[in-house]
Coordinates of C-alpha atoms and ligand atoms in Angstrom, one line a residue:
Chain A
X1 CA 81.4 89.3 66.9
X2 CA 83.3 87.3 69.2
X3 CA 83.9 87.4 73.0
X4 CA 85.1 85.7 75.4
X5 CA 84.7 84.1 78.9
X6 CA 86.9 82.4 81.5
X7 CA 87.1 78.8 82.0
X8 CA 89.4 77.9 84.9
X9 CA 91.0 81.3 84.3
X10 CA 91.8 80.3 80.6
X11 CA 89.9 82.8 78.1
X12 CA 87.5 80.9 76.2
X13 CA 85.7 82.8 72.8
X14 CA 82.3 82.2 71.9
X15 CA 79.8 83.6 69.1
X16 CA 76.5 84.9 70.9
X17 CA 73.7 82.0 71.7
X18 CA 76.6 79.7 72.1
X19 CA 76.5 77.7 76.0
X20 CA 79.6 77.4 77.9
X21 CA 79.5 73.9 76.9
X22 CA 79.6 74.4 73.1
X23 CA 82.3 77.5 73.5
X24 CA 83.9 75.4 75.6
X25 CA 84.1 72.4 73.4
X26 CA 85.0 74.4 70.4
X27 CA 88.0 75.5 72.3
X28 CA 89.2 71.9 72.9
X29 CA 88.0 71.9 76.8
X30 CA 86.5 69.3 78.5
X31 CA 83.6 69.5 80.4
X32 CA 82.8 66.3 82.1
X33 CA 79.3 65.0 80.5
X34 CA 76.6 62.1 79.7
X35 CA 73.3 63.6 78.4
X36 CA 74.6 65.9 76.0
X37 CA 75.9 65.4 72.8
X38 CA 76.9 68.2 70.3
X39 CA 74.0 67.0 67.6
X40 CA 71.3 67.3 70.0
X41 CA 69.6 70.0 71.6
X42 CA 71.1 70.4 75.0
X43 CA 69.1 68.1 77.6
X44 CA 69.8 69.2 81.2
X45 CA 69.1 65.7 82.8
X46 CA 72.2 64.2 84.0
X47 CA 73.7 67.7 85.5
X48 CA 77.6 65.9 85.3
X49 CA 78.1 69.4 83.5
X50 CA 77.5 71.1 86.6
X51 CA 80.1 74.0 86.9
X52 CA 80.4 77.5 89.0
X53 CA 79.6 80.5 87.4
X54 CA 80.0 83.7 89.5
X55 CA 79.8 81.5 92.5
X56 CA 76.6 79.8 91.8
X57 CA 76.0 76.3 90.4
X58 CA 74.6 76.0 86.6
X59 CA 74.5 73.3 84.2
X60 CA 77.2 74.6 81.1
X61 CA 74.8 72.5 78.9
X62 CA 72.0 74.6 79.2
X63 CA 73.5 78.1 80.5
X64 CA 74.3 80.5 77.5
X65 CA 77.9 81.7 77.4
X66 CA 78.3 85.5 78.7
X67 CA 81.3 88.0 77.9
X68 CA 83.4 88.5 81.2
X69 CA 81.4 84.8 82.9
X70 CA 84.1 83.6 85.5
X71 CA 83.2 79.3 84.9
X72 CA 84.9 77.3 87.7
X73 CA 85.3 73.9 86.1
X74 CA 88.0 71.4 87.3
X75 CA 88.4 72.4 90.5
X76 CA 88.3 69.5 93.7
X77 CA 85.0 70.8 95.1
X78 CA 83.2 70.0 91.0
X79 CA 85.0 66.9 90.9
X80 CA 84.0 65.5 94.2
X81 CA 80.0 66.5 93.4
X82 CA 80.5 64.9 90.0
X83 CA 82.0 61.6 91.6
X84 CA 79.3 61.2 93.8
X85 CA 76.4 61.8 91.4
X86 CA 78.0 59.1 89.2
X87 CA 78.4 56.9 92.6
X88 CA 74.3 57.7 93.0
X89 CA 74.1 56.5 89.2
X90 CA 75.7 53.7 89.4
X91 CA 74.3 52.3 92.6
X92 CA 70.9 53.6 90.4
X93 CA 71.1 50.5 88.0
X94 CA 72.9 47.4 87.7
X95 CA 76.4 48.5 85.9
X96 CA 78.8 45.1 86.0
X97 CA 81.5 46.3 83.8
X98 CA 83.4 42.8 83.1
X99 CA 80.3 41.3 81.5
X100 CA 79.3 44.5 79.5
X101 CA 80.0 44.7 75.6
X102 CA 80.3 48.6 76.7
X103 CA 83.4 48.5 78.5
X104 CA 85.9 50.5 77.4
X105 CA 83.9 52.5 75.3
X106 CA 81.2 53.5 77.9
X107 CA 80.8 56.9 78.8
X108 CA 79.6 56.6 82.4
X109 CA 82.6 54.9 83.2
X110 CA 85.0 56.4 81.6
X111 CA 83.6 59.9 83.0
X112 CA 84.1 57.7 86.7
X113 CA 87.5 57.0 85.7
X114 CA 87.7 60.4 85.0
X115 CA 86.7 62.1 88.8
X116 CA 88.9 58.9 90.5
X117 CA 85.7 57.2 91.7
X118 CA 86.9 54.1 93.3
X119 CA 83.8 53.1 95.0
X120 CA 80.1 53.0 94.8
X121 CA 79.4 54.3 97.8
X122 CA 76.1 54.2 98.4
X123 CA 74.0 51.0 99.3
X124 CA 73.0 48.9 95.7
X125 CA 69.3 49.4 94.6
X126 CA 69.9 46.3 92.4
X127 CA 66.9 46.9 90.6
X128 CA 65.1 44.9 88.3
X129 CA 64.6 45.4 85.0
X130 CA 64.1 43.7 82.2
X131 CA 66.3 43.2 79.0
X132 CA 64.2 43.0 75.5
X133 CA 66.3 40.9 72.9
X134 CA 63.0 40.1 70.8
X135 CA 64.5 42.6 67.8
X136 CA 66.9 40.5 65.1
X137 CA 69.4 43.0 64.9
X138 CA 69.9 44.7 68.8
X139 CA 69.6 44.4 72.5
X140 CA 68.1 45.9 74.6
X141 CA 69.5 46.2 78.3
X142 CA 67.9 48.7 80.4
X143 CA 70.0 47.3 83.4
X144 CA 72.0 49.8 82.7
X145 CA 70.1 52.7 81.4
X146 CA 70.9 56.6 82.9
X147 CA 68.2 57.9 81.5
X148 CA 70.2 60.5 79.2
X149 CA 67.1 59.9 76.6
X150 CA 69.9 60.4 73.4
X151 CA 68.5 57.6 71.6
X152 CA 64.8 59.5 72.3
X153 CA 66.2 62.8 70.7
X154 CA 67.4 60.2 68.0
X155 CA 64.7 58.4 67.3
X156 CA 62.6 61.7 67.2
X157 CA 64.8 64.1 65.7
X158 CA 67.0 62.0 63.1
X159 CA 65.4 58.8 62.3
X160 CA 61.8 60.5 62.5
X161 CA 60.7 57.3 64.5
X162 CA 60.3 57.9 68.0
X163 CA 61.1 54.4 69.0
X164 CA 61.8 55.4 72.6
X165 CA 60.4 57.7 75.7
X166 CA 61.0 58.4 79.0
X167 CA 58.0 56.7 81.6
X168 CA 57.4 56.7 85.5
X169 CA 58.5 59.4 88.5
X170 CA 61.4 59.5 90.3
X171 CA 63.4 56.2 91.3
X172 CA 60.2 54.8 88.4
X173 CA 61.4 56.8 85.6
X174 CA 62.5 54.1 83.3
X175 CA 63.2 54.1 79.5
X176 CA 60.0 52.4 77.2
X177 CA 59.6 51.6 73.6
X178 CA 57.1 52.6 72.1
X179 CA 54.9 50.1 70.6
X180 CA 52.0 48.5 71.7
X181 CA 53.8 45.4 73.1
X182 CA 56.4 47.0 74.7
X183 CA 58.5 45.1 72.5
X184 CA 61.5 46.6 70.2
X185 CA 60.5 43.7 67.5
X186 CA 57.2 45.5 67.2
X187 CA 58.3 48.9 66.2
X188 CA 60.4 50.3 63.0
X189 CA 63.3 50.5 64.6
X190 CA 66.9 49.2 62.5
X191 CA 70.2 48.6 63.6
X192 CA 71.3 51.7 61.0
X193 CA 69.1 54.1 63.1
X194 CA 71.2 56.9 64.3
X195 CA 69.4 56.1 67.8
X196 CA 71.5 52.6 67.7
X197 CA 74.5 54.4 67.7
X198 CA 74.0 57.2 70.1
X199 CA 73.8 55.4 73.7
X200 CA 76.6 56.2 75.7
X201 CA 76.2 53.1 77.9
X202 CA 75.7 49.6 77.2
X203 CA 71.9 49.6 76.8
X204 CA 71.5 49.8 72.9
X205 CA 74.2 46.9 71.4
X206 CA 74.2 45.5 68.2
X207 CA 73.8 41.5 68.4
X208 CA 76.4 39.4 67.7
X209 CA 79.7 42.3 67.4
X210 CA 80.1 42.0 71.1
X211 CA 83.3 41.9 72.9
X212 CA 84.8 42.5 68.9
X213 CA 88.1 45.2 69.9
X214 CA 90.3 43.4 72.7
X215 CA 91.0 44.8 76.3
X216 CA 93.8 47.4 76.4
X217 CA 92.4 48.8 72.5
X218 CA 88.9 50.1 73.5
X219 CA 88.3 53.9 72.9
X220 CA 89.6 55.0 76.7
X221 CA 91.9 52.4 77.5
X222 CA 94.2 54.5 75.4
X223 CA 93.2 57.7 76.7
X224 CA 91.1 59.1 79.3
X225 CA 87.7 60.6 78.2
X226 CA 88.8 64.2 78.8
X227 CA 91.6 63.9 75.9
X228 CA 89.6 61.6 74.2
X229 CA 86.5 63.7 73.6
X230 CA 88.6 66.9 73.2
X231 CA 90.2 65.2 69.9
X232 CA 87.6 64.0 68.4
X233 CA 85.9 67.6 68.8
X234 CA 89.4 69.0 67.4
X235 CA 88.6 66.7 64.5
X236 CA 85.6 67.8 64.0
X237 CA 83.9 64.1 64.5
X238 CA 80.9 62.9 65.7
X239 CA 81.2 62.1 69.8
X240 CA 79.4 59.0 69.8
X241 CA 78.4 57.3 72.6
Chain B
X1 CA 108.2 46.0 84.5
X2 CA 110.0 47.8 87.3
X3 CA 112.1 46.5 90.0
X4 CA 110.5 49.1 92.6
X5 CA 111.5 48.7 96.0
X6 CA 109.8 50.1 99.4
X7 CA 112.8 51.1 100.9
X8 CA 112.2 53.2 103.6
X9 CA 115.1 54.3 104.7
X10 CA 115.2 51.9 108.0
X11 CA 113.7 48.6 108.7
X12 CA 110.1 49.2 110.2
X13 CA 108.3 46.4 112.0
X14 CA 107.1 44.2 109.1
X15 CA 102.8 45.0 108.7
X16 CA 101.1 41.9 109.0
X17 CA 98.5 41.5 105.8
X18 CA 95.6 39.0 105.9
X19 CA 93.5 38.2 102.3
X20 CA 90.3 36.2 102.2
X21 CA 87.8 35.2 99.2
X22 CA 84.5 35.4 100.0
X23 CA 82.2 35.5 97.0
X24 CA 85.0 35.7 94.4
X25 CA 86.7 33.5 92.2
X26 CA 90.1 33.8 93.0
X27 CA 91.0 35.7 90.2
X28 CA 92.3 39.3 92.3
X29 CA 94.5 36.6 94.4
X30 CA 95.9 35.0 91.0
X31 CA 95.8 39.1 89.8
X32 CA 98.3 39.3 93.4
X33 CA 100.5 36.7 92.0
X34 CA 101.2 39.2 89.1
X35 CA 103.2 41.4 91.2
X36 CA 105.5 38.6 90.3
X37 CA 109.2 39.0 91.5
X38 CA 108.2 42.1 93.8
X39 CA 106.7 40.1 95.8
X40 CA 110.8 40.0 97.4
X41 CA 110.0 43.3 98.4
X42 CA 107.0 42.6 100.3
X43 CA 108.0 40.2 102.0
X44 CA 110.9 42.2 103.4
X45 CA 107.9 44.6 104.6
X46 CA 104.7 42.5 105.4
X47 CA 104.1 39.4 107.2
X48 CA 100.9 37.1 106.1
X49 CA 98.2 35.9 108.9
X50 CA 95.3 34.2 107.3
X51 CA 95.6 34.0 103.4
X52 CA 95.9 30.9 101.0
X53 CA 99.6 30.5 101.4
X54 CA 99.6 30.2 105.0
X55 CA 96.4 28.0 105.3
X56 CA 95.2 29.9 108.9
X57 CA 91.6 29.5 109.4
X58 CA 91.4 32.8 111.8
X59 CA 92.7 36.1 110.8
X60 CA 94.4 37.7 113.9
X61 CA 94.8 41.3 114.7
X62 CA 96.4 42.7 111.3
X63 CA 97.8 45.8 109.6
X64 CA 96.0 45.2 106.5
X65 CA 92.7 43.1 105.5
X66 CA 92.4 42.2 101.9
X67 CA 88.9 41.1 100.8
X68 CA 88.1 39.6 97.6
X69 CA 84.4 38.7 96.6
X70 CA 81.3 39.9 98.1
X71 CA 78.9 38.7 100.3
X72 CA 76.4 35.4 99.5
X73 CA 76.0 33.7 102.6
X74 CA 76.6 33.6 106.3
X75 CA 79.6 32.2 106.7
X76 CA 80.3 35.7 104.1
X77 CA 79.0 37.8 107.2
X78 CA 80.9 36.0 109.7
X79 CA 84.5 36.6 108.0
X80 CA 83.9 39.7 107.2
X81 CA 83.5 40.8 110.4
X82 CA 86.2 39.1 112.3
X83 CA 88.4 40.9 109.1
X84 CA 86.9 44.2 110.3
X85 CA 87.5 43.5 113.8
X86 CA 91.3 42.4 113.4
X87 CA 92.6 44.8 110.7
X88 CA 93.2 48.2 111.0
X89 CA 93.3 48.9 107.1
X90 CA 90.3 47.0 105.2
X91 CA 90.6 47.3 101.6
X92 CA 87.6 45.5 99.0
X93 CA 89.5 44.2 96.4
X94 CA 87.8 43.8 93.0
X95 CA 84.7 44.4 91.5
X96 CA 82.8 41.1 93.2
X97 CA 84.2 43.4 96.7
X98 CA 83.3 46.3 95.1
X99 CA 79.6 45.3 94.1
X100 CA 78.7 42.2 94.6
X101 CA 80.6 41.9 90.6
X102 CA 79.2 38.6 88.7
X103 CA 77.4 36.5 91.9
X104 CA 75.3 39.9 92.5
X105 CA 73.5 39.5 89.0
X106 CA 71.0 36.5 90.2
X107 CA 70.4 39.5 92.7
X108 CA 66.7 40.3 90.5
X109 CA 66.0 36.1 90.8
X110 CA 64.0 34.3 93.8
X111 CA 66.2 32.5 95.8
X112 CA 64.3 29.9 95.7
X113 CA 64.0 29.4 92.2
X114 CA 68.0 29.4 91.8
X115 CA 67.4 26.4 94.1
X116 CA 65.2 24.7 92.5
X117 CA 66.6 25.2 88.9
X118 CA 70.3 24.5 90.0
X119 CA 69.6 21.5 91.5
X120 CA 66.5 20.0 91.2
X121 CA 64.5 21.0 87.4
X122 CA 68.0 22.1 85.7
X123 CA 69.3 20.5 82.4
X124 CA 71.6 17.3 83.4
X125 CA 70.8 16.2 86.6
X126 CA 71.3 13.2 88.1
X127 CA 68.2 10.8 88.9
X128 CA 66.4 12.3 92.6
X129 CA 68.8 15.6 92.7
X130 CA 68.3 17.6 96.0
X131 CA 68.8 20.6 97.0
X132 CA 71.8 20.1 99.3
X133 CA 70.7 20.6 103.2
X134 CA 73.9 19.8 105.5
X135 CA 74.4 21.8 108.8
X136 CA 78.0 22.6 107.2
X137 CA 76.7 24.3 104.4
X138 CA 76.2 27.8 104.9
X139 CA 72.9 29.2 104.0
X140 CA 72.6 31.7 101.3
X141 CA 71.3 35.3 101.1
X142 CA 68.3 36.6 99.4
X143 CA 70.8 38.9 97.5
X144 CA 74.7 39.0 97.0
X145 CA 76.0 42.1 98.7
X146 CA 79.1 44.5 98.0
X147 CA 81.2 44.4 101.3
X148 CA 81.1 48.2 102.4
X149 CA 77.0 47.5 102.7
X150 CA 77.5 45.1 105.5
X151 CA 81.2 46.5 107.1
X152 CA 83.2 49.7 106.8
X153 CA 85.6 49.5 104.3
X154 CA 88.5 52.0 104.7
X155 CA 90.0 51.7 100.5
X156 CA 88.7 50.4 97.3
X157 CA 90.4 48.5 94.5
X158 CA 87.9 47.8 91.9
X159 CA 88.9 45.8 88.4
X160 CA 88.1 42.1 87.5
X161 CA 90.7 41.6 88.7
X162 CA 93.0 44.4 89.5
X163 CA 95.6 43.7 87.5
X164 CA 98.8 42.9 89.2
X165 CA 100.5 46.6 88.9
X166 CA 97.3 47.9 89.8
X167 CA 97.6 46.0 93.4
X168 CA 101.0 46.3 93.4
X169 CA 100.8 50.6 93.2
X170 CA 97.4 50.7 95.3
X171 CA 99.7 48.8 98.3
X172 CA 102.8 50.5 98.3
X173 CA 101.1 53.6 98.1
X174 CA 99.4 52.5 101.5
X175 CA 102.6 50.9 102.9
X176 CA 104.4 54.2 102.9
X177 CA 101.8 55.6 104.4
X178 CA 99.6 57.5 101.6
X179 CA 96.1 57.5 100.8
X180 CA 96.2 55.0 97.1
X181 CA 95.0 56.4 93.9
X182 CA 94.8 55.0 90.8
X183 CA 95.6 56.6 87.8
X184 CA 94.8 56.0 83.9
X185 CA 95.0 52.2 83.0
X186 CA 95.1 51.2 86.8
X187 CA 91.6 52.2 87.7
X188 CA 89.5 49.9 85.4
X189 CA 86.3 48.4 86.5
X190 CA 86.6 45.4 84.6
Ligands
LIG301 S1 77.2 50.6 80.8 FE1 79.2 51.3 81.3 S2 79.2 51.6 83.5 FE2 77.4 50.3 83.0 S3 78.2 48.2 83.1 FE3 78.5 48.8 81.0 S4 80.6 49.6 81.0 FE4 80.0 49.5 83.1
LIG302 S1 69.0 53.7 76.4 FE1 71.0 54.7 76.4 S2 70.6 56.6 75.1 FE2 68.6 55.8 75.8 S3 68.1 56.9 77.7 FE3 69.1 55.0 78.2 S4 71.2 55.5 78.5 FE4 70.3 57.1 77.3

């Protein structure tokens, strides 16, 4: 059985237990996002997904799709809530885009690029935190960590190895790995894990590829992240971070 | 690349447009340079006060304030004010503006340890290397800063640099009078 609710006044279909997000990704829209990934169970975290259903605010992650919902999506009010959480993000960590292997292919900036953000914003935190580079293979740089715990739901859910977790409280929360060290060395972790793959920032890189496509080639210098992510759904590939 | 023009229908007073680097590299006013022959253009509609081709230590009181690099040190503080007190339009220009960009990452190091490594323990140094103490000098801050966390900035151009269509679209936006945007390919943060 299929039905169907509206996404910017544009019918969308979707097959019962199906979230806006899925019906709408299935349908080739965009919904602006960082924590969820179609593989994984849906998250909630980063709330980037936030849209207006029947007037009230819901994450299209997490909420199920409903015949006759009227979803607000791309409209200037969304947009300008979505710019400043990613402002509050970046200001959050230490994000310095010209020396990042990420750029260009980076989700959290792309998805800024995205909403117009031009600015930060807000005053820098400029915390500190540590970058691990004691495995052979990958780096670790939680400079510039949001948090989205993909590579957690990797580790756990694909690779059966849950390398990473979540640790802290508020502005504390911070990504660990788990081993007794601390260390990435010290755990099973490989560079062929699913989890190495699944970042969406620059936080998990594989040594010695870096910088490897040239400016002007990377995934979204081509396209923005909205056409981007709705052709690689249309083609049935992975979205990888 | 186009030959755009800013004709605007009658010749306005020209704006006068100051441009200082604080901590930056240079690189957005080389980026400027790009604009290449529309810079004949400009020049029919601006005027520069204080910038490097026009070697004025003092900005006066300007249309437009250009600010590349953030801020590292006092003298940083000083010259940013004085722009924010003489221009009416005060855009941060690239990401050093923008966040403190490259400078801003010894941000998580003691001060004094950058010091002391850079020019006393570091590798290469000369016999008896000191930290240099000359009233000239400005001093340093604890921590690099992006511009709008120690002045109001009124427009952001981030990019390292902006390339030069990018600064060339973001100004004649604002010189006919419209509130710049940036679209796909212009707005890059690195
Ligand atoms: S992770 Fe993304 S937003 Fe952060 S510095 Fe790298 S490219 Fe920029
Ligand atoms: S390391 Fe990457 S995937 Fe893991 S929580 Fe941080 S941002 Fe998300």
């Amino acid at each position: 059985m299929t039905s169907s609710f509206l996404l910017d006044g544009e019918e969308v279909p979707f097959t019962p237990g199906q979230t806006v997000m899925q019906a709408a990704s299935a349908a080739g829209k965009y919904i602006p996002h960082l924590c969820w990934h179609p593989d994984f169970a849906a998250h909630g975290s980063c709330k980037l997904c936030t849209v207006k259903i029947g007037g009230g605010f819901a994450t299209a992650c997490t909420t199920r799709a409903a015949a006759g919902q009227d979803v607000e999506n791309g409209t200037e009010e969304l947009t300008a809530k979505r710019r400043t959480l990613l402002q509050l993000l970046f200001v959050e960590g230490n994000h310095f885009c010209p020396s990042c292997e990420k750029s260009g292919s980076c989700v959290l900036q792309a998805s800024a690029y995205e909403v117009g953000m031009l600015s930060p914003h807000f005053d820098h935190f400029y915390p500190d935190r540590a970058v691990d580079a004691s495995h052979p293979d990958v780096l670790l740089d939680f400079n510039r960590c949001i948090m989205c715990e993909l590579c957690v739901r990797a580790s756990r859910e694909v690779d059966g190895k849950n390398v990473f977790a979540l640790s802290g409280r508020g502005a504390k929360s911070h990504l660990i790995v788990n081993s007794e060290s601390g260390r990435l060395a010290d755990t099973d972790f490989a560079a062929t894990d699913r989890a190495a793959e699944v970042c969406p920032v620059g936080v998990i890189l594989r040594k010695r590829v870096g910088f490897a496509v040239p400016i002007g080639q990377r995934d979204y210098d081509a396209r923005p992240i909205s056409q981007r992510v709705v052709e690689k759904l249309a083609d049935g590939e992975q979205e990888a971070g | 690349m186009s030959s755009e023009t800013l004709d605007a229908g009658m010749t306005p007073r020209k704006l006068k447009v100051a441009t200082v680097s604080l901590a930056g590299c240079f690189g957005c006013h080389m980026s400027f340079l790009d604009i290449d022959e529309r810079i004949l253009p400009l020049l029919e509609r601006v005027e520069f006060d204080r910038s490097p081709i026009t070697d004025i230590k003092h900005c006066g009181p300007c249309d437009i304030g250009l600010i590349e690099g953030g801020v590292c040190n006092a003298e940083n503080v000083h010259v940013l004010r004085e722009f924010r007190a003489n221009c009416k339009v005060l855009i941060a220009l690239g990401a050093c503006a923008v966040n403190g960009g490259l400078p801003a990452q010894r941000n998580h190091l003691e001060l004094a340890d950058i010091l002391q490594q850079v020019y006393r323990t570091g590798h290469g140094l000369a016999e008896g290397s000191q930290i240099p103490n000359d009233p000239e000098l400005p001093l340093p801050l604890n921590q690099v800063h992006a511009v709008h966390e120690v002045v109001r900035i009124d427009y952001f151009l981030p990019g390292c640099p902006p390339s030069g269509d990018a600064i060339w679209a973001f100004l004649t936006q604002l010189i006919k009078g419209r509130a710049p945007t940036l679209g796909h390919g212009l707005l890059q943060y690195d």
